[in-house]
XYZ file of C-alpha atoms in Angstrom:
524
model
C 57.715 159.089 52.892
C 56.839 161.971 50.603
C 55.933 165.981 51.695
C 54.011 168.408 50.555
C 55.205 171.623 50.368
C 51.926 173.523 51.427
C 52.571 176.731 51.487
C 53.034 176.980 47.522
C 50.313 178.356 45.483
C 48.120 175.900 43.659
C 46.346 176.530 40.792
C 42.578 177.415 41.369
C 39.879 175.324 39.790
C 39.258 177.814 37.122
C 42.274 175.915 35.656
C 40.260 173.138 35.353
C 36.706 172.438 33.240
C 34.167 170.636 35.146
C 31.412 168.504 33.847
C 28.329 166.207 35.150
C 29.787 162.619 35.559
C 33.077 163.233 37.143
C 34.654 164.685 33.876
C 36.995 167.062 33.792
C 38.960 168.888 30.755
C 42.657 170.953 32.006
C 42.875 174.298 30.188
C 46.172 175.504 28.370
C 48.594 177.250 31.111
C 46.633 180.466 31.866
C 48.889 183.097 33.661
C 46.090 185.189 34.091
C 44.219 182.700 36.013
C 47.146 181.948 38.187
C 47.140 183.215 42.142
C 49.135 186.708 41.892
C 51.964 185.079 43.362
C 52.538 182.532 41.033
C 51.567 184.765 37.381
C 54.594 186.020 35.159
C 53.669 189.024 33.309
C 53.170 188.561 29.668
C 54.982 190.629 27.504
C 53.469 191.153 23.998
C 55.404 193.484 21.883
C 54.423 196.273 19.822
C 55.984 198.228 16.423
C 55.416 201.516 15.319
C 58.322 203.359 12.951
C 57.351 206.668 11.135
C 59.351 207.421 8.352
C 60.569 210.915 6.968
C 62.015 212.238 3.863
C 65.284 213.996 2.868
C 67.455 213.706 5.747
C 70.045 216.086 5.697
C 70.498 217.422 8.830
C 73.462 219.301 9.919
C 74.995 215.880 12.653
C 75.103 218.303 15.217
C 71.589 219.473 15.432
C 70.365 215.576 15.008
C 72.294 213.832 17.920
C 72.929 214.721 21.327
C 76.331 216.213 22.669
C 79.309 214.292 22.631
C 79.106 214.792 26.796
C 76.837 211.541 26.620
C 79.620 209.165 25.428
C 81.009 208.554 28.438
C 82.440 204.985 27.437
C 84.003 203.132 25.188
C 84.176 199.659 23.099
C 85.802 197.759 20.922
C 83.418 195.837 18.664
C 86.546 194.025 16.417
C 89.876 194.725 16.415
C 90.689 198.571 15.108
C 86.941 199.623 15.473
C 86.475 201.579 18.635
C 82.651 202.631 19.183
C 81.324 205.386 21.735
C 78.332 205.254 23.718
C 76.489 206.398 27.241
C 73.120 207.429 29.045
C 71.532 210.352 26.975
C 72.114 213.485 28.228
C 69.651 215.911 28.876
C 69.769 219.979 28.891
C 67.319 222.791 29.656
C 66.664 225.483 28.280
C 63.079 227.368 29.252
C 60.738 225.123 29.449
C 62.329 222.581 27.005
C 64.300 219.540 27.691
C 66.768 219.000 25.108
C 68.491 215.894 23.941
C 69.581 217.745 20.531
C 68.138 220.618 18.470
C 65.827 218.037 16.446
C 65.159 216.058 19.973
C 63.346 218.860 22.090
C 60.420 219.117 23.182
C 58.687 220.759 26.327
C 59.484 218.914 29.336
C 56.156 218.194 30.424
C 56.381 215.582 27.300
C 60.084 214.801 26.557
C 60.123 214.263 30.356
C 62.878 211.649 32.432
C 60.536 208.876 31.830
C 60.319 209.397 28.473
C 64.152 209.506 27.808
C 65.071 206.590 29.844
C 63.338 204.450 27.337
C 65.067 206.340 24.367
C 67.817 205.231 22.179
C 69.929 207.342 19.890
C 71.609 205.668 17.041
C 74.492 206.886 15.180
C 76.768 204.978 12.478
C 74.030 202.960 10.834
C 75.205 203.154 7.117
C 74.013 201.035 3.442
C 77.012 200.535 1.999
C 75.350 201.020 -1.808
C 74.030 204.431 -3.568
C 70.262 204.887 -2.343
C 69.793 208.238 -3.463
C 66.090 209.096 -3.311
C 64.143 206.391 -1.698
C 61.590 205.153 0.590
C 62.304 202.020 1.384
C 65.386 202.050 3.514
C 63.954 202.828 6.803
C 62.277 199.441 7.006
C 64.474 197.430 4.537
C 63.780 197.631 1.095
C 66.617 198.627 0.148
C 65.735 198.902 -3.661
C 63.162 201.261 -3.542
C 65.450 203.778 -4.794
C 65.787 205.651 -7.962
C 69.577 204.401 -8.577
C 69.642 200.970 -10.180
C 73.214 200.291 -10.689
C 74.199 197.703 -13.661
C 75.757 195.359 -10.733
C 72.951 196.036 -8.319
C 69.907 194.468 -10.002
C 66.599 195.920 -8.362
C 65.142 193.361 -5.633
C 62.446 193.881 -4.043
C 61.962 192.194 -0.927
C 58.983 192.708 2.358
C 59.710 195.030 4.634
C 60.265 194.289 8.258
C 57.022 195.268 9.404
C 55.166 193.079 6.740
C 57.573 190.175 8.072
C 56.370 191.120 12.101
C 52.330 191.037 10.837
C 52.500 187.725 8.921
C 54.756 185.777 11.283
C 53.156 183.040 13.719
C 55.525 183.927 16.155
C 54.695 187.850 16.344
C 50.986 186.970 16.088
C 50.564 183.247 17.161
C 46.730 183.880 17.344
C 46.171 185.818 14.053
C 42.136 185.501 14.753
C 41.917 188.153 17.402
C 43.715 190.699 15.240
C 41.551 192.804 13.429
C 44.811 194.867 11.284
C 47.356 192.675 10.706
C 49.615 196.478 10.068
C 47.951 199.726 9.686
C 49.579 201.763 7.465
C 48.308 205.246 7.945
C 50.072 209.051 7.166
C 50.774 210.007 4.218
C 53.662 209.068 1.463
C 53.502 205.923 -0.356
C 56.099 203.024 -1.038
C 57.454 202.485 2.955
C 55.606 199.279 3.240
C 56.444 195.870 0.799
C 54.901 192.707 1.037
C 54.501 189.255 -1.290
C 51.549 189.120 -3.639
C 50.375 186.496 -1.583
C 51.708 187.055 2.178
C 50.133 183.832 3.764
C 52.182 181.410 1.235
C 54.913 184.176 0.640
C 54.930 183.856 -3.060
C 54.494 186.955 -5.848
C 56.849 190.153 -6.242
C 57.069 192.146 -3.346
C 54.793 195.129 -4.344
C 53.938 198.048 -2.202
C 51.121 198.306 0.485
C 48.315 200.929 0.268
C 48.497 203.365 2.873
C 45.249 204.443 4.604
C 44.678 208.299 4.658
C 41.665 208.853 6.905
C 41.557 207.964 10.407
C 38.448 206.874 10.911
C 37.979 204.351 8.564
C 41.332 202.914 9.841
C 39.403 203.044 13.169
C 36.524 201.281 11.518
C 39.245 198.486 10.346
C 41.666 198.433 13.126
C 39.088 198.831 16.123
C 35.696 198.938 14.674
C 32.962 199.220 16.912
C 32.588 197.026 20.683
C 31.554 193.814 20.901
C 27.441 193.619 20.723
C 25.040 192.143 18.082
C 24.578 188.654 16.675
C 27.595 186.653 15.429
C 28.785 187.453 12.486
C 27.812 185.801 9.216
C 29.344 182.686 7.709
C 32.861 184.095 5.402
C 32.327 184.268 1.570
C 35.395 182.808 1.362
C 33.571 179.039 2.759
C 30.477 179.455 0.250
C 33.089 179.680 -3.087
C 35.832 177.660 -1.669
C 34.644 174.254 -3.366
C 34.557 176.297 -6.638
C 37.869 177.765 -6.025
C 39.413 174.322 -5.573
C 37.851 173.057 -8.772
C 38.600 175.860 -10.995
C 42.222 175.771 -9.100
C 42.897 172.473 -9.637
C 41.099 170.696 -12.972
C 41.016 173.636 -14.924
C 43.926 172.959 -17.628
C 43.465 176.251 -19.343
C 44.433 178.094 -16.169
C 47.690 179.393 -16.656
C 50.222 179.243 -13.897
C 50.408 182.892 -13.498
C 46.703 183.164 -13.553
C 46.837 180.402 -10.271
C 49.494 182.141 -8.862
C 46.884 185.785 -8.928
C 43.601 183.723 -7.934
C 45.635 182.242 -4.947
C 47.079 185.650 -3.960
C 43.151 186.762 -4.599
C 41.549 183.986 -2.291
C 44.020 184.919 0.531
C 43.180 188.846 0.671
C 39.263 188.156 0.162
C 39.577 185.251 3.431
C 41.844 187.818 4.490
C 39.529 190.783 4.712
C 36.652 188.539 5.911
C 38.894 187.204 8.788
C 38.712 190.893 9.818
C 35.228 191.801 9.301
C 34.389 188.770 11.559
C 36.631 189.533 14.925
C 34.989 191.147 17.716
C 37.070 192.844 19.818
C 36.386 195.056 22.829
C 38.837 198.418 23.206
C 36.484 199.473 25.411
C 35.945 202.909 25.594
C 38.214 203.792 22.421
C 36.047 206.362 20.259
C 35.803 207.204 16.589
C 37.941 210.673 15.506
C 34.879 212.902 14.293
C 37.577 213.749 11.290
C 39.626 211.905 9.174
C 41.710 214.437 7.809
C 42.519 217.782 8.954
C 44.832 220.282 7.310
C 46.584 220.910 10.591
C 49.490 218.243 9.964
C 49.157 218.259 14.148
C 45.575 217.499 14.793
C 45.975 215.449 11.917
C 48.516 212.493 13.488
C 47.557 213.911 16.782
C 43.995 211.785 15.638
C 46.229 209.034 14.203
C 48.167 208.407 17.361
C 44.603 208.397 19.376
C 43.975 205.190 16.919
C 47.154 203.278 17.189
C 47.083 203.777 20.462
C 43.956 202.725 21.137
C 44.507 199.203 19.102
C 47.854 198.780 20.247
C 46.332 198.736 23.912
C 43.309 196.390 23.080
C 45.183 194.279 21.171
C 43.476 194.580 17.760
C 46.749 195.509 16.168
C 50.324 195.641 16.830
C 52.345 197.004 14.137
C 51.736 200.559 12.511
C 53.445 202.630 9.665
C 53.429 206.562 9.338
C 54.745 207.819 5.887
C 55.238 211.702 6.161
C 55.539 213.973 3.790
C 54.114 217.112 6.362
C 56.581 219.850 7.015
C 55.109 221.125 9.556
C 56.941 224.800 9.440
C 55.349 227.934 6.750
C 58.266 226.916 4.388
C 59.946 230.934 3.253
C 62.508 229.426 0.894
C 60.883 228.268 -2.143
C 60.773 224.882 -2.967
C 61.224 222.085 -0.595
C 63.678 219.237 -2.329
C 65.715 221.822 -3.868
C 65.898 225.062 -1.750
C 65.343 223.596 2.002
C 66.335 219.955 1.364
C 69.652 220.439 -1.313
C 70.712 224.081 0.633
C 70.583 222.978 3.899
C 74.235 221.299 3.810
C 75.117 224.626 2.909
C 72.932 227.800 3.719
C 72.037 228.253 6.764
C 68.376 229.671 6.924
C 67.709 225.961 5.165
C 69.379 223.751 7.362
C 67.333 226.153 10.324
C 64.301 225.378 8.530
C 64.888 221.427 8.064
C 65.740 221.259 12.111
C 62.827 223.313 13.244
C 60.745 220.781 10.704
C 61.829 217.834 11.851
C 61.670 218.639 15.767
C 58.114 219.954 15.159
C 57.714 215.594 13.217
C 59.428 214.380 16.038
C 57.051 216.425 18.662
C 53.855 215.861 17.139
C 54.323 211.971 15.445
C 56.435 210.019 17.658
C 56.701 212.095 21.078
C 52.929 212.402 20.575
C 52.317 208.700 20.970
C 54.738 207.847 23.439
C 53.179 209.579 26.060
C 49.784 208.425 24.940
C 50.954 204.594 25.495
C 53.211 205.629 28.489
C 50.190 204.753 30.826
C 49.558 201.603 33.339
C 49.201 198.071 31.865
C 47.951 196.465 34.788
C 50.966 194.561 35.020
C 53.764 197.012 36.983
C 54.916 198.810 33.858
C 53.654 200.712 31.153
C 52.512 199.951 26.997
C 55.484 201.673 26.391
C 57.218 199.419 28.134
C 56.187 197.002 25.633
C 56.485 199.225 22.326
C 59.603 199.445 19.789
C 58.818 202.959 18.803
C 61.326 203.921 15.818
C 62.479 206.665 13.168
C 64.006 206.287 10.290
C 65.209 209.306 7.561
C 65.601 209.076 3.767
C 69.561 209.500 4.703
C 71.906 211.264 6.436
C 73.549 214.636 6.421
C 74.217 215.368 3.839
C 70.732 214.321 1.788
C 70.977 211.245 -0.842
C 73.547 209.750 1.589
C 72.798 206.706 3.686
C 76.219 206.687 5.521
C 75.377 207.041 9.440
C 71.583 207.540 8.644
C 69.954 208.537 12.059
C 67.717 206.239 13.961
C 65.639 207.095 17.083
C 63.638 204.551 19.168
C 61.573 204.862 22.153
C 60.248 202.048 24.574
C 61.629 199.184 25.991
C 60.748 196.335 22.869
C 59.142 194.129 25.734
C 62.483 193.593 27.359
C 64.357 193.232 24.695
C 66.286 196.136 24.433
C 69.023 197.940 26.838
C 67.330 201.645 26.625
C 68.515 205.396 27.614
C 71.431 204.795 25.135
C 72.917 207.149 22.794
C 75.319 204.706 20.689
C 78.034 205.981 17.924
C 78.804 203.281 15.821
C 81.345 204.450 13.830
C 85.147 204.020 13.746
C 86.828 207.087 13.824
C 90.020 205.562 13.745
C 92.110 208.158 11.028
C 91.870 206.249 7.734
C 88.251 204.997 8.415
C 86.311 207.583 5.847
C 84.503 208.166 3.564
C 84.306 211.756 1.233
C 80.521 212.067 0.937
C 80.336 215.787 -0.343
C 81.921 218.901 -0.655
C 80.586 222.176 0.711
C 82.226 225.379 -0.307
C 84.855 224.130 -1.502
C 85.516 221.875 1.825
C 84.979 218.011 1.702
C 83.131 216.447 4.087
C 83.807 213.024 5.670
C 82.142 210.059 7.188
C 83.398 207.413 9.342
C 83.060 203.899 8.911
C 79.809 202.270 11.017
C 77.721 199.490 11.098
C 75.182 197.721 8.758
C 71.799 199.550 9.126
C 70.601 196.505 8.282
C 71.678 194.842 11.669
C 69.284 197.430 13.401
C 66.104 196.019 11.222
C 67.454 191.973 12.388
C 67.647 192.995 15.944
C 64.379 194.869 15.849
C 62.331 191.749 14.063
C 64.450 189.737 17.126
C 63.052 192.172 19.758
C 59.320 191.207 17.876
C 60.249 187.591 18.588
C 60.376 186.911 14.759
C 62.613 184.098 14.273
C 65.009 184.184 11.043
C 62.943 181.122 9.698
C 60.184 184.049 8.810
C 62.354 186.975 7.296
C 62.847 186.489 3.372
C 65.048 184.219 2.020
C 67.335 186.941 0.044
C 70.508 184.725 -0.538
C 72.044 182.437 1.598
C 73.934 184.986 3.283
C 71.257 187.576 4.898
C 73.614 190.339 5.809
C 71.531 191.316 8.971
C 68.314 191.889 7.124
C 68.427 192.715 3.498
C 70.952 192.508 0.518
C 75.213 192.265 1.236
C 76.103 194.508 -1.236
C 78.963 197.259 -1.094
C 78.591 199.712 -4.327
C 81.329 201.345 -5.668
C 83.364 203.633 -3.546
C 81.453 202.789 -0.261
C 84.077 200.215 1.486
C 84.803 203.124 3.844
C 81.243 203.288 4.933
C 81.786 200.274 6.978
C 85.211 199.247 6.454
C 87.422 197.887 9.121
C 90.461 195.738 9.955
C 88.612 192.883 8.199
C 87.827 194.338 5.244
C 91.599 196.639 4.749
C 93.327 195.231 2.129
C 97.232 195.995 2.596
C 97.471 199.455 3.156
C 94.584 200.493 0.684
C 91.080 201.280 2.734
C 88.951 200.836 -0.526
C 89.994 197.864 -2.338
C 88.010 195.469 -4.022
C 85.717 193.492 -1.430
C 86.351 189.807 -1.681
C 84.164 187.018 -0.373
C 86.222 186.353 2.630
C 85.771 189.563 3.493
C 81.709 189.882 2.379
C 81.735 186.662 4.677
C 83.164 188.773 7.402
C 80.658 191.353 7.351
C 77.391 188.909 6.932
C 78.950 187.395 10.260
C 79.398 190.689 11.972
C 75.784 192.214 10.735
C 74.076 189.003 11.976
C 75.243 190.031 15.959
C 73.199 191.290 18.162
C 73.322 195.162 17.881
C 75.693 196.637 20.092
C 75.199 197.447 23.600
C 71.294 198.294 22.869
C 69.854 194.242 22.021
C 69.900 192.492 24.863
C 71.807 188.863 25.052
């Protein structure tokens, strides 16, 4: 005899298409469609990092106090790591997680820094010196080419998030595949031809004005006839011929028409969705000379796509300094003197607290709202911030990153996490101020943060670029000259000398270690 267990939900005939006849056609598994009791939540994540230039801020005015590592670790054998729940102190109406992280309380509020992370100990182990690329990967966007370190240019991870199947499995409901918006250039890489991943890496145009990123990210609500039949379908027949029997085409010349076919169906794909966000409206400016307003305008659009769904990934470059600037010139008499005058290095924190504030903070709060399904966009988001470098500036040892949100689940949040091994032999000289050197201590690959983020996107490693055959984390496994003490531990000491000559065993070691889920903050 069989039972029935009745009191289980069933699904509700809108599961199920009925025709005239008897027929009847089962939908895909709907969750939305599902009695409340039965539906799952669906998590679709979300990636926003702005990045910044120069660094070089003084480590205590970048990450919180000490008083939040509360516990301790052992990643490997001789590399102790600290971490804890972030801290926070008041002072007037501020809460304050550092001198850079404040912020009134109204917006850096308890909600806000439970879904924080602080990261410290994220180092390249290879001379970047001025670049742009670090922050999301590309590590050769640099002005130092060493003779062993041959320039390689390779997509960054959020060109890898908006071209992967996986991060958008139904491409035709995205109207911006990645908006790059703000201000610098050369923070975004991506193959000539992203759909077959072929062509030199080459860098993405960033879009200045925010309302014609509105116009391509959001657009205007769904009304009107359908749209018109793609370009792309009249000229394809022609395409094919002139692809295929024309001898005289050279295979560089197929290589740029392909690349060319893909951005034109590419651009038409866009122009065709119709997507409702509702009551999102266009900014009435583009650009305003108030750095503030300016990104204040920005954030109003990613926001607005991130919670309709027409986009999912967006890119701030910023150059903005936000602060009257009383010292002269930026790079060399705020940027260079801040390691060692003072009224610089006050100038560089108040900057980059006023970035932090307005960029980042800004759109946290404007995502932090209900999704309808018991938590919040944010909840969803990877927020993230990456520098140029360190302290002090050119440096990329223990390079600062901040994230906020909870990468849909993925992530362990409220964190503040120092990586690095301050066990006495672990360090690095990386400059010397007034006539004092100044150390670092071996961390982590800061390219295991950019794997575990494209993880937290659900981008498999099948997607990311094919570098070598041993993907440190994400990017190239490369120690330059001098730098084994940026990450060196037990595996890598070679008798009693820190900063020998890396082998392979030991560049095996650290592709094995990089390619782990990052500590304490990824979730397992």
């Amino acid at each position: 005899m069989t039972t029935t267990n009745r009191s289980a939900p069933r699904a509700n005939r809108r599961q199920v298409l009925r025709g005239a006849g008897g027929f009847a056609l089962s939908l895909p598994f709907l969750p939305s469609l599902l009695p409340r009791a039965m539906a799952a939540p669906v998590r679709t994540p979300r990636f926003f990092l702005m990045a910044t230039e120069h660094g070089g801020i003084k480590n205590e005015n970048m990450f919180p106090s000490d008083a939040s590592l509360t516990d301790k670790s052992e990643l490997r054998p001789g590399h102790q790591v600290s971490y804890g729940k972030i801290k926070v102190s008041t002072q007037g109406n501020d809460a304050v997680v550092s001198e850079v992280l404040r912020a009134p309380a109204s917006k850096l509020n308890q909600r806000i820094v439970d879904r924080m992370n602080v990261m410290r100990g994220l180092s390249v182990p290879f001379d970047l010196g001025h670049n742009t690329g670090g922050a999301l990967g590309n590590y050769n966007r640099t002005n130092k080419e060493p003779a062993n370190l041959p320039r390689l240019y390779i997509p960054t991870i959020d060109q890898v998030m908006a071209w992967s199947s996986s991060f958008y499995p139904n491409a035709g409901a995205i109207r911006q595949r990645s908006m790059l918006v703000g201000e610098g250039n050369g923070y975004s890489y991506n193959y000539a031809n992203p759909a077959t991943r072929t062509g030199e890496a080459q860098a993405q145009a960033i879009e200045r004005d925010a309302r014609v990123m509105f116009d391509k990210a959001i657009g205007q609500p769904m009304a009107g006839p359908a749209p018109r039949k793609p370009v792309v379908d009249k000229v394809i027949e022609e395409y094919r011929s002139l692809r295929t029997s024309n001898r005289r085409l050279s295979p560089g010349d197929k290589v740029t028409l392909d690349a060319y076919m893909q951005r034109l169906s590419e651009i038409e794909s866009r122009l065709g969705q119709r997507v409702d966000c509702g009551s999102a409206t266009r900014p009435g400016v583009g650009q305003d000379s108030d750095p503030r307003k300016y990104f204040s305008t920005l954030n109003d659009v990613i926001a607005a796509a991130f919670i309709c769904g027409s986009s999912r990934v967006a890119i701030y470059g910023i150059t903005s300094r936000f602060v009257v600037n009383t010292l002269g010139d930026w790079h060399q008499d705020v940027a260079h003197a801040a390691k060692s005058v003072p009224a610089a290095q006050e100038l560089i924190t108040r900057s980059n607290r006023e970035t932090f504030n307005a960029t980042m903070l800004d759109l946290a709060n404007k995502l932090d709202v209900d999704n309808g399904q018991g938590g919040t966009y944010l909840d969803d988001c990877l927020l993230a911030w990456g520098q140029e470098s360190g302290f002090p500036s050119h440096d990329y040892s223990s390079t600062p990153v901040v994230t906020i949100g909870g990468a849909a689940g993925a992530f362990n949040t409220g964190l503040y996490c120092d990586y690095r091994n301050k066990t006495p032999g672990y360090r690095r000289e990386v400059e010397f101020i007034n006539n004092v050197p100044v150390y670092e201590y071996a961390g982590i690959l800061h390219s295991q943060w950019l794997a575990s983020a494209l993880r937290a996107m659900g981008v498999p490693k099948s997607d990311w670029p094919n570098v070598s055959a041993d993907n440190a984390g994400y990017g190239d496994a490369r120690v330059g000259f001098g730098y084994g003490r940026t990450i060196i531990d037990n595996s890598w000491k070679k008798g009693s000398e820190c900063c020998g000559s890396i082998t392979d065993a030991n560049l095996t070691k650290m592709i094995e270690f990089a390619n782990q889920p990052l500590p304490f903050i990824e979730k397992v």
